[in-house]
Short mmCIF file of C-alpha atoms and ligand atoms in Angstrom, two decimals:
data_model
loop_
_atom_site.label_atom_id
_atom_site.label_comp_id
_atom_site.label_asym_id
_atom_site.label_seq_id
_atom_site.Cartn_x
_atom_site.Cartn_y
_atom_site.Cartn_z
CA MET A 1 -34.74 -11.84 8.96
CA THR A 2 -34.32 -8.12 9.45
CA PRO A 3 -30.92 -6.50 9.69
CA PRO A 4 -29.92 -4.86 12.98
CA SER A 5 -31.26 -1.33 13.22
CA SER A 6 -27.73 -0.07 13.71
CA ALA A 7 -26.73 -1.22 10.21
CA SER A 8 -25.46 1.68 8.17
CA PRO A 9 -26.06 1.89 4.42
CA GLY A 10 -22.86 3.88 3.97
CA PRO A 11 -19.52 2.55 2.77
CA VAL A 12 -17.81 0.21 5.17
CA ASP A 13 -14.41 1.08 6.57
CA PRO A 14 -12.22 -1.58 4.95
CA PHE A 15 -10.26 -1.94 8.16
CA TRP A 16 -13.24 -2.10 10.48
CA GLY A 17 -12.79 -5.02 12.82
CA ASP A 18 -9.55 -5.97 11.10
CA PRO A 19 -6.94 -7.09 13.65
CA ASP A 20 -4.31 -5.81 11.22
CA ASP A 21 -5.78 -2.31 11.25
CA PRO A 22 -2.73 -0.13 10.59
CA ALA A 23 -4.00 2.39 13.13
CA ARG A 24 -3.23 -0.13 15.85
CA GLU A 25 0.42 0.03 15.00
CA LEU A 26 0.50 3.67 15.99
CA ALA A 27 0.05 2.51 19.56
CA ALA A 28 2.82 -0.01 19.18
CA LEU A 29 5.63 2.37 18.37
CA ASP A 30 8.54 1.42 20.57
CA ASP A 31 11.76 3.02 21.68
CA ASP A 32 14.25 0.92 19.78
CA THR A 33 14.05 3.16 16.75
CA ASP A 34 15.37 6.65 16.39
CA GLU A 35 13.31 7.33 13.32
CA PRO A 36 11.48 10.62 13.63
CA VAL A 37 7.73 10.38 13.53
CA THR A 38 6.02 12.92 11.31
CA PRO A 39 2.30 12.38 11.67
CA LEU A 40 0.34 12.48 8.45
CA THR A 41 -2.53 14.88 8.05
CA PRO A 42 -5.95 13.24 8.01
CA ASP A 43 -6.08 13.76 4.23
CA GLU A 44 -2.67 12.19 3.69
CA ARG A 45 -3.63 9.31 5.92
CA GLU A 46 -6.80 8.81 3.90
CA ASP A 47 -4.73 8.67 0.70
CA VAL A 48 -2.41 6.05 2.14
CA LEU A 49 -5.33 3.94 3.31
CA GLU A 50 -6.83 4.18 -0.19
CA ASP A 51 -3.50 3.12 -1.68
CA MET A 52 -3.40 0.15 0.66
CA ALA A 53 -6.92 -0.85 -0.39
CA ASP A 54 -5.95 -0.48 -4.08
CA LEU A 55 -2.85 -2.54 -3.46
CA GLU A 56 -4.92 -5.41 -2.10
CA VAL A 57 -7.01 -5.39 -5.28
CA PHE A 58 -3.97 -5.17 -7.54
CA GLU A 59 -2.23 -8.05 -5.83
CA ALA A 60 -5.36 -10.21 -5.89
CA LEU A 61 -5.80 -9.58 -9.63
CA LEU A 62 -2.20 -9.47 -10.83
CA ASP A 63 -0.25 -11.85 -8.62
CA PRO A 64 -2.04 -14.91 -10.07
CA ARG A 65 -0.95 -13.64 -13.50
CA GLY A 66 2.70 -13.65 -12.50
CA VAL A 67 3.09 -9.97 -11.65
CA ARG A 68 5.33 -9.71 -8.62
CA GLY A 69 4.80 -6.04 -7.76
CA LEU A 70 4.90 -2.47 -9.02
CA VAL A 71 7.59 -0.33 -10.59
CA VAL A 72 7.82 3.32 -9.53
CA HIS A 73 9.97 5.95 -11.16
CA CYS A 74 11.98 7.61 -8.41
CA GLU A 75 12.47 11.35 -8.91
CA ASP A 76 15.38 11.47 -6.48
CA CYS A 77 17.42 8.70 -8.05
CA ASP A 78 16.03 9.28 -11.56
CA GLU A 79 15.64 5.58 -12.01
CA ALA A 80 12.96 2.94 -11.66
CA HIS A 81 12.51 1.22 -8.33
CA TYR A 82 10.85 -2.19 -8.16
CA PHE A 83 8.69 -3.17 -5.21
CA GLY A 84 7.19 -6.57 -4.47
CA TRP A 85 3.70 -6.65 -2.98
CA ASP A 86 5.01 -7.21 0.53
CA LEU A 87 7.47 -4.33 0.22
CA LEU A 88 4.74 -2.03 -1.05
CA ARG A 89 2.50 -2.96 1.83
CA GLY A 90 5.36 -2.48 4.27
CA ASN A 91 6.17 0.92 2.82
CA LEU A 92 2.59 2.12 3.12
CA ARG A 93 2.41 0.91 6.72
CA HIS A 94 5.70 2.63 7.44
CA LEU A 95 4.27 5.78 5.92
CA LEU A 96 1.26 5.56 8.22
CA ASP A 97 3.46 5.01 11.26
CA TYR A 98 6.28 7.45 10.61
CA GLY A 99 5.03 9.86 7.94
CA THR A 100 7.94 8.89 5.68
CA SER A 101 8.34 6.12 3.16
CA ARG A 102 11.32 3.91 2.44
CA VAL A 103 11.15 4.27 -1.31
CA HIS A 104 14.89 3.84 -1.73
CA GLU A 105 14.84 0.29 -0.41
CA PRO A 106 13.46 -1.46 -3.49
CA ALA A 107 13.50 -5.15 -4.24
CA TYR A 108 16.93 -6.69 -4.75
CA GLY A 109 17.76 -7.90 -8.25
CA PRO A 110 14.24 -7.68 -9.61
CA ASP A 111 13.19 -9.00 -13.00
CA PRO A 112 11.71 -5.87 -14.62
CA THR A 113 9.35 -7.93 -16.74
CA LEU A 114 7.51 -9.07 -13.62
CA TYR A 115 6.57 -5.56 -12.49
CA VAL A 116 3.95 -3.15 -13.79
CA THR A 117 3.29 0.52 -13.13
CA TRP A 118 0.68 1.72 -10.67
CA GLU A 119 -1.23 3.21 -13.62
CA TYR A 120 -1.24 -0.10 -15.46
CA ALA A 121 -2.46 -1.91 -12.35
CA ARG A 122 -5.23 0.62 -11.82
CA GLY A 123 -6.34 0.37 -15.45
CA PHE A 124 -6.30 -3.40 -15.20
CA ALA A 125 -8.33 -3.36 -12.00
CA ASP A 126 -10.85 -0.89 -13.44
CA ALA A 127 -11.30 -3.02 -16.54
CA SER A 128 -11.67 -6.18 -14.46
CA LEU A 129 -14.24 -4.66 -12.13
CA GLU A 130 -16.29 -3.29 -15.00
CA GLY A 131 -16.37 -6.61 -16.77
ZN1 LIG B 1 15.18 6.42 -5.16
#
């Protein structure tokens, strides 16, 4: 068996062929919202897509260990905000669609012991992938 000649050796777009490709949602913006849309720059968009990919890894590794999401220190409120995996994913999608995030809508009544920082999650993922 030989691979198709069109096969590329480069990195694969993680959203290629994915029906949930966040880019699709850009076409689905409807009128029943008055939220202003501030398009992200290509670089910002790339960062958000990377965060979404990281998030998938973090959830896959940490959720089975009882971690419910990530804690982020909010500069505006000067307090920690807790986000479950679904909220984090929703926020990143919202960021892609509107150019703003909803960081001040954290999880309700979270148990702080069930959340870790983004840095912790990244370190954990790096260690897991190396081993
Ligand atoms: Zn805040």
